[in-house]
Amino acid sequence: MTTIKGPAIFLAQFIGDTAPFNDLKSICEWAAGLGYKGVQLPTNDTRFIDLQKAADSKTYADEIKGIVNAAGLEITELSTHLQGQLVAVNPAYDSLFDAFAPEAYKNNPAERQKWAVSQLKAAAKASQNLGLNAHVTFSGALIWHMVYPWPQRPAGLVDTAFDELAKRWEPILNVFDEHGIDLCYEIHPGEDLHDGVSYERFLEKVNNHKRACLLYDPSHFVLQAMDYLEYIDIYHERIKMFHVKDAEFNPTGRQGVYGGYSGWVERAGRFRSLGDGQVDFKSIFSKLTQYDYKGWAVLEWECALKHPEDGAREGAQFIKDHIIRVTEKAFDDFAASGSDEKFNRSLIGL
């Protein structure tokens, strides 16, 4: 077994326009001061990392790594959530998702998708240049709006959509394989890969590609009323990344899983800061340790109630307290009778 690495923090929700959240050096020093050991870097803001440059230049990648290391931290992984979303966009969402792309690609879905694919391929090389072994992204969504359809879906629509999703992602997965990086999909409502069934459907379409892996985030399963512990039992071999994020689901006579028209504070399902929700993290850390998860435990802060800086400060200690330092011996070693094949055979009458 392996002791899980951490605590680490995903910087996406903390980036801003004021110090210490407006440049890589300052935000890393802030995170280190809270007790974090690693940072997960989003790649959509060049103040923190220029993704294409990190792919093209090992020297630049080393400079970025050096800034992080100077603060006493490691880069855990890179993230292309926003770019991955643009690999597969249903036309109904074109205007909304244009916000995720540079100005030059807005109002041009075909060129926007090409840009997104190039970003993912750059992320594979940049990850290699940084000495990483995993990367996180979103799958995008061609049929999310039909997850609970009325009128009913035409026969074959889901297969057609997943055939196309696989067609778009398999070449990207191949590039990640060339560079030795696991591509981890964050299984998330709003994405075509939003639960185990949809992930398995996709995995079949990409011929069980060895790089089509998972980021595990229990909060998204709480909001779907899924068994997030059994999920680890089922998919542990594919789980290569871990977002430590809390959530709660409190259905009422007025709303439940589909209560998304309410604001975040009023929803039956909402994300919370670590320790304020319902997720059983003791069991999660135990299961991941049992299955020899070798990655990082990374805080993702998303809470409608608590201030982000308080969530970050409390989260570092919360993760530290839940990481299990694995034992190097069995608890009953003191009573061992040694190992002797002749003795063992005599005990069973041989």
CSV table of C-alpha atoms in Angstrom, one decimal:
chain,number,residue,atom,x,y,z
A,1,MET,CA,0.0,0.0,0.0
A,2,THR,CA,1.0,3.6,-0.5
A,3,THR,CA,0.4,6.7,1.6
A,4,ILE,CA,-1.7,9.2,-0.3
A,5,LYS,CA,0.1,12.4,-1.1
A,6,GLY,CA,-1.2,15.7,0.2
A,7,PRO,CA,-2.6,18.0,1.1
A,8,ALA,CA,-2.9,19.8,-2.2
A,9,ILE,CA,-5.2,22.5,-3.5
A,10,PHE,CA,-6.8,23.2,-6.9
A,11,LEU,CA,-6.2,26.8,-7.6
A,12,ALA,CA,-9.0,27.5,-10.1
A,13,GLN,CA,-11.5,28.9,-7.6
A,14,PHE,CA,-8.9,31.1,-5.8
A,15,ILE,CA,-7.4,32.9,-8.8
A,16,GLY,CA,-8.3,36.6,-8.8
A,17,ASP,CA,-7.1,40.1,-9.6
A,18,THR,CA,-5.7,41.0,-6.2
A,19,ALA,CA,-2.7,39.7,-4.3
A,20,PRO,CA,-1.8,37.0,-3.4
A,21,PHE,CA,-4.2,35.4,-5.9
A,22,ASN,CA,-3.1,37.1,-9.1
A,23,ASP,CA,0.3,35.5,-9.9
A,24,LEU,CA,1.8,32.0,-9.6
A,25,LYS,CA,4.6,32.9,-7.1
A,26,SER,CA,2.2,34.7,-4.7
A,27,ILE,CA,-0.6,32.2,-4.8
A,28,CYS,CA,1.9,29.3,-4.2
A,29,GLU,CA,3.4,31.1,-1.2
A,30,TRP,CA,-0.1,31.6,0.2
A,31,ALA,CA,-1.0,27.9,-0.3
A,32,ALA,CA,2.3,26.8,1.3
A,33,GLY,CA,1.6,29.1,4.3
A,34,LEU,CA,-1.7,27.2,4.9
A,35,GLY,CA,0.2,23.8,5.0
A,36,TYR,CA,-0.4,22.6,1.4
A,37,LYS,CA,2.2,20.5,-0.2
A,38,GLY,CA,1.0,20.6,-3.8
A,39,VAL,CA,-1.0,22.7,-6.3
A,40,GLN,CA,-3.2,21.6,-9.2
A,41,LEU,CA,-2.9,24.2,-11.9
A,42,PRO,CA,-5.7,25.3,-14.2
A,43,THR,CA,-4.4,26.2,-17.7
A,44,ASN,CA,-6.8,28.9,-18.9
A,45,ASP,CA,-5.0,31.8,-17.4
A,46,THR,CA,-1.5,32.7,-18.7
A,47,ARG,CA,-0.6,34.6,-15.6
A,48,PHE,CA,-0.1,31.2,-14.0
A,49,ILE,CA,1.0,29.0,-16.9
A,50,ASP,CA,1.0,29.4,-20.7
A,51,LEU,CA,0.0,25.9,-21.7
A,52,GLN,CA,1.2,26.0,-25.3
A,53,LYS,CA,4.6,27.4,-24.2
A,54,ALA,CA,4.9,24.7,-21.5
A,55,ALA,CA,4.4,22.1,-24.3
A,56,ASP,CA,6.8,23.7,-26.7
A,57,SER,CA,9.6,24.6,-24.2
A,58,LYS,CA,11.1,22.3,-21.6
A,59,THR,CA,13.0,25.4,-20.3
A,60,TYR,CA,9.8,27.3,-19.7
A,61,ALA,CA,8.2,24.3,-18.1
A,62,ASP,CA,11.2,24.0,-15.8
A,63,GLU,CA,10.8,27.7,-14.9
A,64,ILE,CA,7.1,27.2,-13.9
A,65,LYS,CA,8.1,24.1,-11.9
A,66,GLY,CA,10.9,26.1,-10.3
A,67,ILE,CA,8.5,28.9,-9.1
A,68,VAL,CA,6.2,26.3,-7.5
A,69,ASN,CA,9.1,24.3,-6.0
A,70,ALA,CA,10.6,27.6,-4.5
A,71,ALA,CA,7.5,27.9,-2.4
A,72,GLY,CA,8.0,24.4,-1.1
A,73,LEU,CA,5.3,22.9,-3.3
A,74,GLU,CA,4.9,20.4,-6.1
A,75,ILE,CA,2.7,20.6,-9.2
A,76,THR,CA,0.2,17.7,-8.8
A,77,GLU,CA,-1.5,17.9,-12.2
A,78,LEU,CA,-2.6,20.3,-14.8
A,79,SER,CA,-6.3,20.9,-15.6
A,80,THR,CA,-8.1,21.6,-18.9
A,81,HIS,CA,-11.7,21.6,-17.6
A,82,LEU,CA,-12.7,24.5,-19.8
A,83,GLN,CA,-10.9,23.4,-22.9
A,84,GLY,CA,-12.1,19.8,-22.5
A,85,GLN,CA,-15.7,21.1,-22.4
A,86,LEU,CA,-15.2,22.6,-25.8
A,87,VAL,CA,-14.2,19.3,-27.4
A,88,ALA,CA,-17.9,18.3,-27.5
A,89,VAL,CA,-20.6,21.0,-27.4
A,90,ASN,CA,-24.2,20.7,-28.4
A,91,PRO,CA,-25.3,23.7,-30.6
A,92,ALA,CA,-27.8,24.6,-27.9
A,93,TYR,CA,-24.9,25.7,-25.7
A,94,ASP,CA,-22.7,27.4,-28.3
A,95,SER,CA,-23.3,31.0,-27.1
A,96,LEU,CA,-22.7,30.1,-23.4
A,97,PHE,CA,-19.6,28.1,-24.0
A,98,ASP,CA,-18.1,30.7,-26.2
A,99,ALA,CA,-17.0,32.3,-23.0
A,100,PHE,CA,-14.5,29.5,-22.5
A,101,ALA,CA,-12.6,30.2,-25.7
A,102,PRO,CA,-10.3,33.1,-26.9
A,103,GLU,CA,-12.0,35.9,-28.8
A,104,ALA,CA,-10.7,34.7,-32.1
A,105,TYR,CA,-12.7,31.5,-31.9
A,106,LYS,CA,-16.1,32.8,-30.7
A,107,ASN,CA,-19.1,32.4,-33.0
A,108,ASN,CA,-17.1,29.7,-34.9
A,109,PRO,CA,-17.8,26.3,-33.3
A,110,ALA,CA,-15.7,24.3,-35.7
A,111,GLU,CA,-12.6,26.5,-35.1
A,112,ARG,CA,-13.3,26.6,-31.4
A,113,GLN,CA,-13.3,22.8,-31.3
A,114,LYS,CA,-10.0,22.6,-33.2
A,115,TRP,CA,-8.5,25.0,-30.7
A,116,ALA,CA,-9.8,22.9,-27.8
A,117,VAL,CA,-8.3,19.7,-29.2
A,118,SER,CA,-4.9,21.4,-29.7
A,119,GLN,CA,-5.0,22.6,-26.1
A,120,LEU,CA,-5.6,19.0,-24.9
A,121,LYS,CA,-2.7,17.7,-27.0
A,122,ALA,CA,-0.5,20.5,-25.7
A,123,ALA,CA,-1.5,19.5,-22.2
A,124,ALA,CA,-0.2,16.0,-22.7
A,125,LYS,CA,3.2,17.3,-23.8
A,126,ALA,CA,3.3,20.0,-21.1
A,127,SER,CA,2.5,17.4,-18.4
A,128,GLN,CA,5.4,15.3,-19.6
A,129,ASN,CA,7.7,18.4,-19.6
A,130,LEU,CA,6.7,19.0,-16.0
A,131,GLY,CA,7.3,15.4,-15.0
A,132,LEU,CA,3.7,14.7,-14.2
A,133,ASN,CA,1.8,11.4,-14.8
A,134,ALA,CA,-1.9,12.5,-14.8
A,135,HIS,CA,-4.1,15.2,-16.2
A,136,VAL,CA,-7.8,16.2,-15.5
A,137,THR,CA,-10.4,17.5,-18.0
A,138,PHE,CA,-14.1,17.4,-18.8
A,139,SER,CA,-15.6,15.2,-21.5
A,140,GLY,CA,-17.9,17.8,-23.0
A,141,ALA,CA,-21.5,17.0,-23.7
A,142,LEU,CA,-23.5,16.3,-26.9
A,143,ILE,CA,-26.7,15.0,-25.3
A,144,TRP,CA,-26.7,16.1,-21.7
A,145,HIS,CA,-29.9,18.1,-22.4
A,146,MET,CA,-31.6,14.7,-23.0
A,147,VAL,CA,-30.5,13.0,-19.8
A,148,TYR,CA,-34.2,13.0,-18.7
A,149,PRO,CA,-36.0,13.7,-22.1
A,150,TRP,CA,-39.4,14.8,-23.1
A,151,PRO,CA,-40.3,14.0,-25.8
A,152,GLN,CA,-38.6,10.6,-25.7
A,153,ARG,CA,-35.2,10.3,-27.4
A,154,PRO,CA,-35.2,8.8,-30.9
A,155,ALA,CA,-33.9,5.2,-31.0
A,156,GLY,CA,-30.1,5.1,-31.4
A,157,LEU,CA,-29.5,8.7,-30.4
A,158,VAL,CA,-27.3,7.8,-27.4
A,159,ASP,CA,-25.2,5.4,-29.4
A,160,THR,CA,-24.7,8.0,-32.1
A,161,ALA,CA,-23.7,10.6,-29.6
A,162,PHE,CA,-21.2,8.4,-27.8
A,163,ASP,CA,-19.8,7.2,-31.2
A,164,GLU,CA,-19.1,10.8,-32.0
A,165,LEU,CA,-17.7,11.6,-28.5
A,166,ALA,CA,-15.3,8.6,-28.8
A,167,LYS,CA,-14.3,9.7,-32.3
A,168,ARG,CA,-13.3,13.1,-30.9
A,169,TRP,CA,-11.5,11.9,-27.8
A,170,GLU,CA,-9.7,8.7,-29.0
A,171,PRO,CA,-7.0,10.7,-31.0
A,172,ILE,CA,-6.4,12.9,-27.9
A,173,LEU,CA,-6.1,9.8,-25.7
A,174,ASN,CA,-3.6,8.4,-28.1
A,175,VAL,CA,-1.5,11.6,-27.7
A,176,PHE,CA,-1.6,11.3,-23.9
A,177,ASP,CA,-0.5,7.7,-24.3
A,178,GLU,CA,2.4,8.7,-26.4
A,179,HIS,CA,3.5,11.1,-23.6
A,180,GLY,CA,2.9,8.6,-20.8
A,181,ILE,CA,0.1,10.6,-19.1
A,182,ASP,CA,-3.3,9.3,-17.8
A,183,LEU,CA,-6.2,11.5,-19.0
A,184,CYS,CA,-8.6,11.7,-16.1
A,185,TYR,CA,-12.2,12.6,-16.8
A,186,GLU,CA,-14.0,14.4,-14.0
A,187,ILE,CA,-17.3,12.6,-13.9
A,188,HIS,CA,-19.7,15.5,-13.5
A,189,PRO,CA,-23.4,16.4,-14.1
A,190,GLY,CA,-23.5,18.6,-17.2
A,191,GLU,CA,-21.0,16.3,-19.0
A,192,ASP,CA,-21.9,13.3,-21.1
A,193,LEU,CA,-19.6,11.3,-18.7
A,194,HIS,CA,-21.6,12.0,-15.5
A,195,ASP,CA,-21.9,8.6,-13.8
A,196,GLY,CA,-20.6,5.0,-14.0
A,197,VAL,CA,-23.0,3.9,-16.7
A,198,SER,CA,-22.0,6.8,-19.0
A,199,TYR,CA,-18.3,6.3,-18.3
A,200,GLU,CA,-18.6,2.6,-19.1
A,201,ARG,CA,-20.4,3.3,-22.4
A,202,PHE,CA,-17.6,5.7,-23.4
A,203,LEU,CA,-14.9,3.3,-22.3
A,204,GLU,CA,-16.4,0.6,-24.6
A,205,LYS,CA,-16.5,3.1,-27.5
A,206,VAL,CA,-12.7,3.9,-27.1
A,207,ASN,CA,-11.8,0.2,-26.9
A,208,ASN,CA,-11.1,0.4,-23.2
A,209,HIS,CA,-8.3,2.8,-23.8
A,210,LYS,CA,-5.7,2.5,-21.0
A,211,ARG,CA,-5.4,6.3,-20.7
A,212,ALA,CA,-9.2,6.9,-20.3
A,213,CYS,CA,-9.0,7.2,-16.5
A,214,LEU,CA,-11.0,9.0,-13.8
A,215,LEU,CA,-10.8,11.8,-11.3
A,216,TYR,CA,-12.8,10.8,-8.3
A,217,ASP,CA,-14.9,13.5,-6.7
A,218,PRO,CA,-17.6,12.2,-4.3
A,219,SER,CA,-19.5,15.5,-4.2
A,220,HIS,CA,-20.9,15.0,-7.6
A,221,PHE,CA,-22.2,11.6,-6.6
A,222,VAL,CA,-23.9,12.8,-3.4
A,223,LEU,CA,-25.9,15.2,-5.6
A,224,GLN,CA,-27.0,12.3,-7.8
A,225,ALA,CA,-27.8,10.1,-4.8
A,226,MET,CA,-25.2,7.6,-6.0
A,227,ASP,CA,-23.2,5.2,-3.8
A,228,TYR,CA,-19.9,7.0,-3.9
A,229,LEU,CA,-18.1,4.3,-1.8
A,230,GLU,CA,-19.1,1.4,-4.0
A,231,TYR,CA,-17.9,3.5,-7.0
A,232,ILE,CA,-14.4,3.2,-5.6
A,233,ASP,CA,-14.8,-0.6,-5.4
A,234,ILE,CA,-15.9,-0.7,-9.0
A,235,TYR,CA,-13.5,1.7,-10.6
A,236,HIS,CA,-10.5,1.9,-8.4
A,237,GLU,CA,-8.2,0.6,-11.1
A,238,ARG,CA,-9.1,3.6,-13.2
A,239,ILE,CA,-9.0,6.3,-10.5
A,240,LYS,CA,-5.8,8.2,-10.9
A,241,MET,CA,-6.8,11.6,-9.4
A,242,PHE,CA,-8.9,12.7,-6.3
A,243,HIS,CA,-10.7,15.9,-5.6
A,244,VAL,CA,-11.5,16.2,-1.9
A,245,LYS,CA,-14.8,18.1,-2.0
A,246,ASP,CA,-17.8,17.9,0.4
A,247,ALA,CA,-21.5,18.1,-0.4
A,248,GLU,CA,-24.9,17.5,1.1
A,249,PHE,CA,-28.2,16.3,-0.3
A,250,ASN,CA,-31.3,17.3,1.7
A,251,PRO,CA,-34.4,16.5,-0.4
A,252,THR,CA,-37.7,18.0,0.7
A,253,GLY,CA,-41.4,17.8,-0.4
A,254,ARG,CA,-40.6,20.6,-2.8
A,255,GLN,CA,-37.3,19.6,-4.5
A,256,GLY,CA,-34.8,16.8,-4.9
A,257,VAL,CA,-32.1,15.8,-7.4
A,258,TYR,CA,-33.6,18.0,-10.1
A,259,GLY,CA,-33.9,21.1,-8.0
A,260,GLY,CA,-31.4,23.0,-10.1
A,261,TYR,CA,-33.6,26.0,-10.7
A,262,SER,CA,-33.0,27.1,-7.2
A,263,GLY,CA,-29.9,29.1,-6.2
A,264,TRP,CA,-27.0,27.3,-4.7
A,265,VAL,CA,-28.0,28.2,-1.1
A,266,GLU,CA,-31.6,26.9,-1.6
A,267,ARG,CA,-30.9,23.7,-3.5
A,268,ALA,CA,-31.5,20.3,-2.0
A,269,GLY,CA,-28.1,19.3,-3.3
A,270,ARG,CA,-25.2,21.8,-2.7
A,271,PHE,CA,-21.5,21.7,-2.3
A,272,ARG,CA,-19.9,22.5,1.0
A,273,SER,CA,-16.5,23.2,2.5
A,274,LEU,CA,-14.7,20.2,3.9
A,275,GLY,CA,-16.3,18.9,7.1
A,276,ASP,CA,-19.5,20.8,6.6
A,277,GLY,CA,-21.3,18.3,4.4
A,278,GLN,CA,-22.3,14.7,4.4
A,279,VAL,CA,-19.4,12.9,2.7
A,280,ASP,CA,-17.9,10.0,4.6
A,281,PHE,CA,-14.2,10.9,4.0
A,282,LYS,CA,-12.9,8.5,6.6
A,283,SER,CA,-14.3,5.6,4.5
A,284,ILE,CA,-13.1,7.2,1.2
A,285,PHE,CA,-9.5,7.6,2.4
A,286,SER,CA,-9.6,4.1,3.8
A,287,LYS,CA,-10.8,2.6,0.5
A,288,LEU,CA,-8.4,4.5,-1.6
A,289,THR,CA,-5.5,3.5,0.7
A,290,GLN,CA,-6.7,-0.1,0.6
A,291,TYR,CA,-6.7,-0.1,-3.2
A,292,ASP,CA,-3.2,1.5,-3.3
A,293,TYR,CA,-4.2,4.8,-4.8
A,294,LYS,CA,-0.8,6.5,-5.6
A,295,GLY,CA,-1.9,10.0,-6.3
A,296,TRP,CA,-2.7,13.3,-4.5
A,297,ALA,CA,-5.6,14.3,-2.3
A,298,VAL,CA,-6.5,17.7,-3.8
A,299,LEU,CA,-8.9,20.2,-2.2
A,300,GLU,CA,-11.5,21.6,-4.5
A,301,TRP,CA,-13.3,24.4,-2.8
A,302,GLU,CA,-16.9,25.1,-3.9
A,303,CYS,CA,-19.2,26.3,-1.1
A,304,ALA,CA,-22.2,28.6,-1.2
A,305,LEU,CA,-21.9,29.6,2.4
A,306,LYS,CA,-18.3,29.7,3.6
A,307,HIS,CA,-15.6,32.2,2.6
A,308,PRO,CA,-13.1,30.5,0.2
A,309,GLU,CA,-10.0,31.5,2.3
A,310,ASP,CA,-11.6,29.9,5.4
A,311,GLY,CA,-12.4,26.8,3.3
A,312,ALA,CA,-8.8,26.6,2.1
A,313,ARG,CA,-7.3,27.1,5.6
A,314,GLU,CA,-9.6,24.5,7.2
A,315,GLY,CA,-9.2,22.2,4.2
A,316,ALA,CA,-5.5,21.8,4.5
A,317,GLN,CA,-5.7,20.4,8.0
A,318,PHE,CA,-8.8,18.4,7.2
A,319,ILE,CA,-7.0,16.5,4.4
A,320,LYS,CA,-3.9,16.1,6.5
A,321,ASP,CA,-5.9,14.5,9.3
A,322,HIS,CA,-7.5,12.1,6.9
A,323,ILE,CA,-4.4,10.8,5.1
A,324,ILE,CA,-3.6,7.4,6.4
A,325,ARG,CA,0.1,6.7,6.9
A,326,VAL,CA,0.2,3.1,5.8
A,327,THR,CA,1.5,0.4,8.2
A,328,GLU,CA,4.7,-1.5,7.4
A,329,LYS,CA,3.8,-4.5,9.4
A,330,ALA,CA,0.7,-6.6,10.4
A,331,PHE,CA,-0.8,-5.8,13.8
A,332,ASP,CA,-0.4,-9.5,14.8
A,333,ASP,CA,3.2,-9.9,13.8
A,334,PHE,CA,4.1,-10.1,17.5
A,335,ALA,CA,2.4,-13.5,17.7
A,336,ALA,CA,4.0,-14.9,14.5
A,337,SER,CA,5.4,-18.4,14.6
A,338,GLY,CA,7.9,-17.9,11.8
A,339,SER,CA,7.9,-19.4,8.3
A,340,ASP,CA,9.0,-23.0,7.7
A,341,GLU,CA,7.6,-25.1,4.9
A,342,LYS,CA,8.3,-28.4,6.8
A,343,PHE,CA,6.4,-27.1,9.8
A,344,ASN,CA,3.5,-25.9,7.7
A,345,ARG,CA,3.2,-29.3,6.0
A,346,SER,CA,3.2,-31.0,9.3
A,347,LEU,CA,0.3,-28.9,10.5
A,348,ILE,CA,-1.9,-30.2,7.8
A,349,GLY,CA,-0.8,-33.8,8.2
A,350,LEU,CA,1.7,-34.0,5.3
